[in-house]
Short mmCIF file of C-alpha atoms in Angstrom, two decimals:
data_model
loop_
_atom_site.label_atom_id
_atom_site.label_comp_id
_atom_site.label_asym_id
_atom_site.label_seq_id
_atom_site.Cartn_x
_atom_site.Cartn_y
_atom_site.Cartn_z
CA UNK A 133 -12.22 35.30 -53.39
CA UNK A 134 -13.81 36.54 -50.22
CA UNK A 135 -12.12 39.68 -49.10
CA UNK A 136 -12.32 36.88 -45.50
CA UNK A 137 -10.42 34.73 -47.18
CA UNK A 138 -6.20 34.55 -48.02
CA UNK A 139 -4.53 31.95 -49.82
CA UNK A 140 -1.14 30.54 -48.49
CA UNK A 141 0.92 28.84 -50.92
CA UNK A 142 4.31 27.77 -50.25
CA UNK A 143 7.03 25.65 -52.36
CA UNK A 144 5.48 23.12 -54.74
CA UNK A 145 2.81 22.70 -51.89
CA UNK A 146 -1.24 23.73 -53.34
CA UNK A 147 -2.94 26.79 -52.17
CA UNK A 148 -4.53 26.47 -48.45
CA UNK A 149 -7.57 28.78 -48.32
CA UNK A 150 -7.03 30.40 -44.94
CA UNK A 151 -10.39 32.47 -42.91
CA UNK A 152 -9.29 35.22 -41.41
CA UNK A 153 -11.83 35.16 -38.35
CA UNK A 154 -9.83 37.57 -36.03
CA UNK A 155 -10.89 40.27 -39.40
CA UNK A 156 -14.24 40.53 -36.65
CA UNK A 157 -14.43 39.47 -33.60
CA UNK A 158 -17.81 38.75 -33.66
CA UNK A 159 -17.53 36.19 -36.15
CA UNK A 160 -15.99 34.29 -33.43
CA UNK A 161 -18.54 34.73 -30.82
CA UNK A 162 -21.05 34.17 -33.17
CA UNK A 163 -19.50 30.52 -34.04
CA UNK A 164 -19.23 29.67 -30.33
CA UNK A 165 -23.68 31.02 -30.01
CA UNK A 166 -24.05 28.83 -32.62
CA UNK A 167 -21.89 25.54 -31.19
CA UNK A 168 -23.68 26.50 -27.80
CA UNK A 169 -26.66 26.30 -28.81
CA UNK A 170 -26.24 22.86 -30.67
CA UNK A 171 -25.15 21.69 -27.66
CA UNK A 172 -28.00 22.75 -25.74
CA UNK A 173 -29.89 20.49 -28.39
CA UNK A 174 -27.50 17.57 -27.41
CA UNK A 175 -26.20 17.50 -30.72
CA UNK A 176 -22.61 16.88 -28.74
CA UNK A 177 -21.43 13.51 -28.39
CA UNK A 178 -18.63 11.82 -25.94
CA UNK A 179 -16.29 12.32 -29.18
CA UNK A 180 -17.37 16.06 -29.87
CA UNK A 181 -19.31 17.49 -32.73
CA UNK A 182 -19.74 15.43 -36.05
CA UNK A 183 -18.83 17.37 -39.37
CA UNK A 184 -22.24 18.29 -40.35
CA UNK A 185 -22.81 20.09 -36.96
CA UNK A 186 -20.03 21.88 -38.54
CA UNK A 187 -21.66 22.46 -41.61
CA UNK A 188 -24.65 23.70 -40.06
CA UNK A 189 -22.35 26.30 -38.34
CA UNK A 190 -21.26 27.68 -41.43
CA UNK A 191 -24.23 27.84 -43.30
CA UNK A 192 -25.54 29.89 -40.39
CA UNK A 193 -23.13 32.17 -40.69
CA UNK A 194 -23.20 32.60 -44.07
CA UNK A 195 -26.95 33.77 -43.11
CA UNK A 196 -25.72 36.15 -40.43
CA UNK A 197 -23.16 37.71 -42.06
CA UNK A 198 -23.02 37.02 -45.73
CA UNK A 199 -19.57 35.48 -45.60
CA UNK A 200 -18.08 32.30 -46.92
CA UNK A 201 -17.12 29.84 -45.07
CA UNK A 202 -16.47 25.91 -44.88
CA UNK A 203 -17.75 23.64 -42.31
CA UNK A 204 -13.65 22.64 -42.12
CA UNK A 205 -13.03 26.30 -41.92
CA UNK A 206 -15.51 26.30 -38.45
CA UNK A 207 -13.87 23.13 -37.37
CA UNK A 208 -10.53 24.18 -37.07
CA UNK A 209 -11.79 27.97 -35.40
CA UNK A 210 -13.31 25.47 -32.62
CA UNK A 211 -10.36 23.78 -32.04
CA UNK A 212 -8.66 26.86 -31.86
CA UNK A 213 -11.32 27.89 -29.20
CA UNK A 214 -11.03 24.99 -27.60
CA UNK A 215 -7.48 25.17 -27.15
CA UNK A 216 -8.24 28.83 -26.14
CA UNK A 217 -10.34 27.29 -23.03
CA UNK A 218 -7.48 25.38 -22.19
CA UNK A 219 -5.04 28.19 -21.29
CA UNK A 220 -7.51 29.79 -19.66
CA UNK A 221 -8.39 27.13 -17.20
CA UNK A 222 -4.34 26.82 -16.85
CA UNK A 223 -4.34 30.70 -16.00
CA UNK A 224 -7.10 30.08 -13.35
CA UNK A 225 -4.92 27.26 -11.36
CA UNK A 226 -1.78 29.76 -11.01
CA UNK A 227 -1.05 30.62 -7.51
CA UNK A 228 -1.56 33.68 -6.87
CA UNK A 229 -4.62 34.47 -8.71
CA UNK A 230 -8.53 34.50 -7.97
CA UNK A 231 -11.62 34.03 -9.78
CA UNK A 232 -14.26 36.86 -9.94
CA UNK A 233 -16.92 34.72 -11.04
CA UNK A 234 -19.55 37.89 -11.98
CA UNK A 235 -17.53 39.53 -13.89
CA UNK A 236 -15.63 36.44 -15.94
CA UNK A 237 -12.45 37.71 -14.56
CA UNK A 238 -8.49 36.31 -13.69
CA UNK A 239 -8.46 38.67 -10.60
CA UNK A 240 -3.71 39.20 -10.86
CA UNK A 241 -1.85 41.79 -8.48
CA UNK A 242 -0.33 44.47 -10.57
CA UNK A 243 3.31 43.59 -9.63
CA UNK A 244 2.78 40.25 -10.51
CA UNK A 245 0.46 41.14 -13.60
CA UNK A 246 2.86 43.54 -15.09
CA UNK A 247 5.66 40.92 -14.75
CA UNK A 248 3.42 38.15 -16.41
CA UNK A 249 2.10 40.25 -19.40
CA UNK A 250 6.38 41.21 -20.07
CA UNK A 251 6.69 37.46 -20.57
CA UNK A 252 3.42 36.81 -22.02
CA UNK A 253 2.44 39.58 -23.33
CA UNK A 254 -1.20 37.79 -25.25
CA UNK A 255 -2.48 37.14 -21.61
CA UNK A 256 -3.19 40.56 -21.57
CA UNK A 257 -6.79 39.11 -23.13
CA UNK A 258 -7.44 36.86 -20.12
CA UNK A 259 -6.09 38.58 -16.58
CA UNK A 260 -7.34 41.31 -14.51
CA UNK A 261 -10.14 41.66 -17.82
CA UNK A 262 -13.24 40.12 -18.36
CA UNK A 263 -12.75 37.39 -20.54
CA UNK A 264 -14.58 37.16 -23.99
CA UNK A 265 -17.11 34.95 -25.17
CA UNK A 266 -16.59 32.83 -21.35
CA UNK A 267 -19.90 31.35 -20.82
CA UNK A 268 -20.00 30.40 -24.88
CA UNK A 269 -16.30 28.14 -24.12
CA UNK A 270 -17.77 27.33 -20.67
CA UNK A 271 -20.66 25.49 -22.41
CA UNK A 272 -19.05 24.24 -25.14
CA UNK A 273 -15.76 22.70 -24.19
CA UNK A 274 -16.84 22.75 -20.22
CA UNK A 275 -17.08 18.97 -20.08
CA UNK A 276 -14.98 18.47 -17.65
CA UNK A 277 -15.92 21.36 -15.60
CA UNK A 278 -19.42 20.87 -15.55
CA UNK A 279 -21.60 21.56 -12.63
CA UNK A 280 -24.89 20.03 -13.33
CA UNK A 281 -26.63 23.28 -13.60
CA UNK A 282 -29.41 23.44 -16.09
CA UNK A 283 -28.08 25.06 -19.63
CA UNK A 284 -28.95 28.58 -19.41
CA UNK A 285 -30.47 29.21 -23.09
CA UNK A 286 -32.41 27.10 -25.89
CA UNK A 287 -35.06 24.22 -25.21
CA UNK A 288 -32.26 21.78 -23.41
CA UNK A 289 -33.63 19.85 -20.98
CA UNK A 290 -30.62 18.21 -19.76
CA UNK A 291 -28.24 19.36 -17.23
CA UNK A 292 -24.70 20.12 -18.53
CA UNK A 293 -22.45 17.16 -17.18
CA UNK A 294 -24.96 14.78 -18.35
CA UNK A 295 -24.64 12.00 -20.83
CA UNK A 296 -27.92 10.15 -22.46
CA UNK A 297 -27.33 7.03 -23.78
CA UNK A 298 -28.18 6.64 -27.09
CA UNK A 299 -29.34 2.70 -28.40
CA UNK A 300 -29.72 3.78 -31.92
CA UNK A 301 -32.60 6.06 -34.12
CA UNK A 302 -34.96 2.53 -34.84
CA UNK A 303 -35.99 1.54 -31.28
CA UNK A 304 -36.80 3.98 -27.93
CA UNK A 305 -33.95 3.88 -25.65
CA UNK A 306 -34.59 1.71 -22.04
CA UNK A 307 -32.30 4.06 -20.48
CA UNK A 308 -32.63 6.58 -17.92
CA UNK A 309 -29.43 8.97 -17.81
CA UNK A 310 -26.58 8.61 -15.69
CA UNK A 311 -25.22 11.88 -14.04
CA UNK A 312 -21.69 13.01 -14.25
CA UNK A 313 -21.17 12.25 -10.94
CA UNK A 314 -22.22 8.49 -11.75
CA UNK A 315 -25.02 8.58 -10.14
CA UNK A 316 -27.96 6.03 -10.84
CA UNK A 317 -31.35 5.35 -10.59
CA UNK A 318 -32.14 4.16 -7.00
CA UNK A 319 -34.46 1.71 -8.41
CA UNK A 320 -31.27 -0.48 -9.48
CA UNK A 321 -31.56 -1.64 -5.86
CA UNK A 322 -29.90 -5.04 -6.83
CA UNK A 323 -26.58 -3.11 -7.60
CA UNK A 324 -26.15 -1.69 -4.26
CA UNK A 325 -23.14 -1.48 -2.49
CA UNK A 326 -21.60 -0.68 0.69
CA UNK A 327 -18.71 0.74 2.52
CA UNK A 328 -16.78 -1.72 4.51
CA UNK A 329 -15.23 -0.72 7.91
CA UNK A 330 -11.80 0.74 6.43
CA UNK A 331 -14.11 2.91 3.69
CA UNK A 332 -11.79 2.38 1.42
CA UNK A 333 -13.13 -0.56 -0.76
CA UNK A 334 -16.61 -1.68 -2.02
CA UNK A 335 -18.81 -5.09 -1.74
CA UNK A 336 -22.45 -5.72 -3.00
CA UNK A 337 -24.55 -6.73 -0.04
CA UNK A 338 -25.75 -9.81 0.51
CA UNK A 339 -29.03 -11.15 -0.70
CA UNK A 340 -30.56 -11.63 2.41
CA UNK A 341 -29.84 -7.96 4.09
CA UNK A 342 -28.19 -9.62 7.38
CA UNK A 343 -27.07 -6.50 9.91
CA UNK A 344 -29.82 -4.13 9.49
CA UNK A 345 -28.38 -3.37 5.69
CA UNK A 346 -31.49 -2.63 3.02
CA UNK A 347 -32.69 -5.79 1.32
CA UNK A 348 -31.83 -7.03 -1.55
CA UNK A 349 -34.76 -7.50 -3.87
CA UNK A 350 -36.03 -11.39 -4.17
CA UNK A 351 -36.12 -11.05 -8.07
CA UNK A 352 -35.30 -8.47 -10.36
CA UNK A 353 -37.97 -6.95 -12.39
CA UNK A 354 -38.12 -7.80 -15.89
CA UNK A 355 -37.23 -3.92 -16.64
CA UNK A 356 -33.77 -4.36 -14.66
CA UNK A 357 -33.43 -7.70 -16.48
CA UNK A 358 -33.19 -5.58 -19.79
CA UNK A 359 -31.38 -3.06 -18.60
CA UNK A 360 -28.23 -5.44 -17.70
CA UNK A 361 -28.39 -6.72 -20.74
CA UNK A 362 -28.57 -3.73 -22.90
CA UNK A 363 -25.41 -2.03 -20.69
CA UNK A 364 -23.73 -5.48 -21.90
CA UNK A 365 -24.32 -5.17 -25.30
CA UNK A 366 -23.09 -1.34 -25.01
CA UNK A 367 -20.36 -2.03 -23.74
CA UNK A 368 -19.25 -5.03 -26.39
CA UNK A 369 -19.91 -2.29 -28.73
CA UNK A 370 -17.97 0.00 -27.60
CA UNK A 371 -15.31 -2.80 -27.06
CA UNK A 372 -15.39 -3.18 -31.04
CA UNK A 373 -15.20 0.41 -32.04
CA UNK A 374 -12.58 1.41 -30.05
CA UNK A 375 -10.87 -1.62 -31.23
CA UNK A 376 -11.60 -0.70 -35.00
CA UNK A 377 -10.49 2.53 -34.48
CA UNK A 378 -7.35 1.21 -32.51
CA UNK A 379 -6.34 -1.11 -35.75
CA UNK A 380 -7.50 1.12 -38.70
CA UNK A 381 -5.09 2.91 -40.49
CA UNK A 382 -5.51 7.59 -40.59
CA UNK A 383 -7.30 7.91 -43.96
CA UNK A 384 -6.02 10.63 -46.39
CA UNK A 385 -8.29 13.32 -45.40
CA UNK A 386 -7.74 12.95 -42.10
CA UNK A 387 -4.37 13.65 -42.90
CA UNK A 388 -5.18 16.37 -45.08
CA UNK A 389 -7.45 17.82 -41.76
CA UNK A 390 -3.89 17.52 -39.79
CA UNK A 391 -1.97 20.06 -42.03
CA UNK A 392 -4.57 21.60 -42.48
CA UNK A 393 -5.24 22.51 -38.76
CA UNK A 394 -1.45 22.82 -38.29
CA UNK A 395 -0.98 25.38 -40.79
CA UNK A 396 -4.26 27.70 -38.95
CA UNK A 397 -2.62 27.18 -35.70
CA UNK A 398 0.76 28.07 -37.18
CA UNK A 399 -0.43 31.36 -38.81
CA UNK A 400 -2.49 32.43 -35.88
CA UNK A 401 0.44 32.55 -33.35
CA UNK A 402 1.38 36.06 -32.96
CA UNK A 403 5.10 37.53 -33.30
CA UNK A 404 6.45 35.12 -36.62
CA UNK A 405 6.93 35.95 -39.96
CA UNK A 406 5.50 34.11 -43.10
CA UNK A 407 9.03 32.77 -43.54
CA UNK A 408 9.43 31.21 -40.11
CA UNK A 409 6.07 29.69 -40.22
CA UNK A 410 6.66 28.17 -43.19
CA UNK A 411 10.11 26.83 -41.85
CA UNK A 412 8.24 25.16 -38.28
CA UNK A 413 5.54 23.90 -41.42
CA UNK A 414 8.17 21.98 -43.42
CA UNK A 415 10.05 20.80 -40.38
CA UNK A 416 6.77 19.42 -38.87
CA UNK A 417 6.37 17.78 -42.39
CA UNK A 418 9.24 15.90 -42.65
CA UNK A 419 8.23 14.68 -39.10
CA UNK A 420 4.21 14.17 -38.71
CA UNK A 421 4.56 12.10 -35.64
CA UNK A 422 5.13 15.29 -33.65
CA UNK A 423 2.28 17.02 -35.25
CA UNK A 424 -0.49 15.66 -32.70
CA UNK A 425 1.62 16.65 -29.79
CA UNK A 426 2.08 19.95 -31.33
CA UNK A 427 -1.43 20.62 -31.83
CA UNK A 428 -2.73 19.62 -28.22
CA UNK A 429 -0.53 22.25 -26.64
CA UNK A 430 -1.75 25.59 -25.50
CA UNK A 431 -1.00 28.63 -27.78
CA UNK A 432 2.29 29.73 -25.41
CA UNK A 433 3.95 26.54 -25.21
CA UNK A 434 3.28 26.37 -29.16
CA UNK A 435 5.44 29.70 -29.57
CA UNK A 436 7.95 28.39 -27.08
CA UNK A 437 8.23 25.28 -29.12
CA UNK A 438 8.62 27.31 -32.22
CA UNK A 439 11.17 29.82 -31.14
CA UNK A 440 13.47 26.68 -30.22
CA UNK A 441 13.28 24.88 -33.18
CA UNK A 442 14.10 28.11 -34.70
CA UNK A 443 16.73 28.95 -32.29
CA UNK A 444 15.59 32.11 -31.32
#
């Protein structure tokens, strides 16, 4: 076994191969290069990365570093990260605080700061510090932060915020890209709309352009023609996935990735012992509908959730 690697066994359960990433912390900003710079190469979609992005990742590393690890292995360190990016972005909105945006920095009075850390005492890593690896999570898990400014390394040629539309490998796409603002191409004249007086609804203007309003074009060109008509058929396929998804039943090993990921986020909460984590793991067994909540909270409200149901 890799000296990286620890295996966690509990009552009649089977061994769970854990990576210990935090063993060098430049594992873990070398992960987040590597997811930046696949996303620089728009090899993110709307639903994230796909598992051999994942794979990639850890065949890279194994490269860099000589170490072994599984594309699941990098999977579940992102979604650590991402949940990482989360707090953070929950530490920026406190009152009280500023931004230092040259140095990366939670800008925290002392008084306050030294009360904060007492109570929290991990946020040490994220206030009045420059924060780690911040432009890797900007770009990575940024997408709802995005600015539209160009990504700053690789060959991307897209601005961050911006989602091509993708019609399939077989035929070249009639899209142009809309902007995550919504923006769209100003040749779609016949979409145009228009404030009324109250500015608070919309109407498409009339065909004819009465009261000085731009005219409507006379016939739209064949290209606009396809255009409506591929959107159409995107969105009736979208209509079907989600619909699939919606109705399908969670397959085995995405069950298996659940514990999985609960049992990395479990043992990579600071301040419990192997015997209370493996108390909040059965518990959270013997009721997996609360595992998906459990997971999408930030690291502190995890522990805070723990130390209840342990009744500490």
């Amino acid at each position: 076994m890799n000296s990286s690697q620890i295996e966690m066994n509990g009552n009649s359960k089977p061994k769970r191969k854990i990576f210990l990433w935090s063993l060098k912390p430049e594992w873990i900003t070398r992960l987040l290069q590597i997811m930046m710079e696949y996303v620089n190469t728009n090899m993110r979609s709307a639903q994230g990365f796909k598992d051999s992005v994942y794979q990639g990742a850890a065949q890279k590393m194994k490269e860099k570093f000589g170490i072994e690890v599984t594309g699941e292995q990098c999977k579940n360190q992102i979604r650590h990260q991402r949940s990482v990016w989360s707090h953070i972005q929950e530490l920026k909105q406190k009152s009280g605080v500023s931004w230092d945006e040259t140095k990366k920095m939670i800008v925290m009075d002392q008084e306050e700061y030294a009360s904060h850390i007492q109570a929290f005492p991990k946020d040490a890593a994220y206030l009045n510090i420059a924060i780690t690896n911040y432009v890797e999570l900007e770009i990575v898990f940024g997408l709802g932060h995005a600015t539209g400014e160009w990504a700053k390394s690789g060959n991307f040629e897209t601005p961050l915020g911006t989602q091509q539309i993708d019609v399939g490998d077989d035929e070249p796409s009639q899209f142009t890209d809309i902007g995550a603002d919504g923006s769209m191409p100003t040749e779609w004249s016949d979409m145009q709309v228009m404030e009324d007086s109250t500015a608070t609804t919309k109407k498409s203007l009339p065909s004819s352009g009465i009261g000085g309003g731009i005219k409507r074009k006379s016939k739209a060109s064949g290209i606009d023609q396809d255009i409506r008509e591929c959107i159409c058929l995107m969105v009736d396929s979208v209509t079907e996935v989600a619909n699939t998804i919606k109705s399908s039943t969670t397959s085995p090993k995405q069950i298996r990735n659940m514990y999985t990921e609960l049992m990395f986020e479990l043992t990579n909460i600071p301040g419990f012992s192997e015997e209370e984590v493996d108390t909040i793991y059965d518990n959270l067994s013997k009721n997996p509908t609360l595992i998906p909540s459990f997971l999408s909270k930030p690291t502190d409200s995890k522990a805070r959730w723990m130390r209840k149901e342990l009744g500490n």
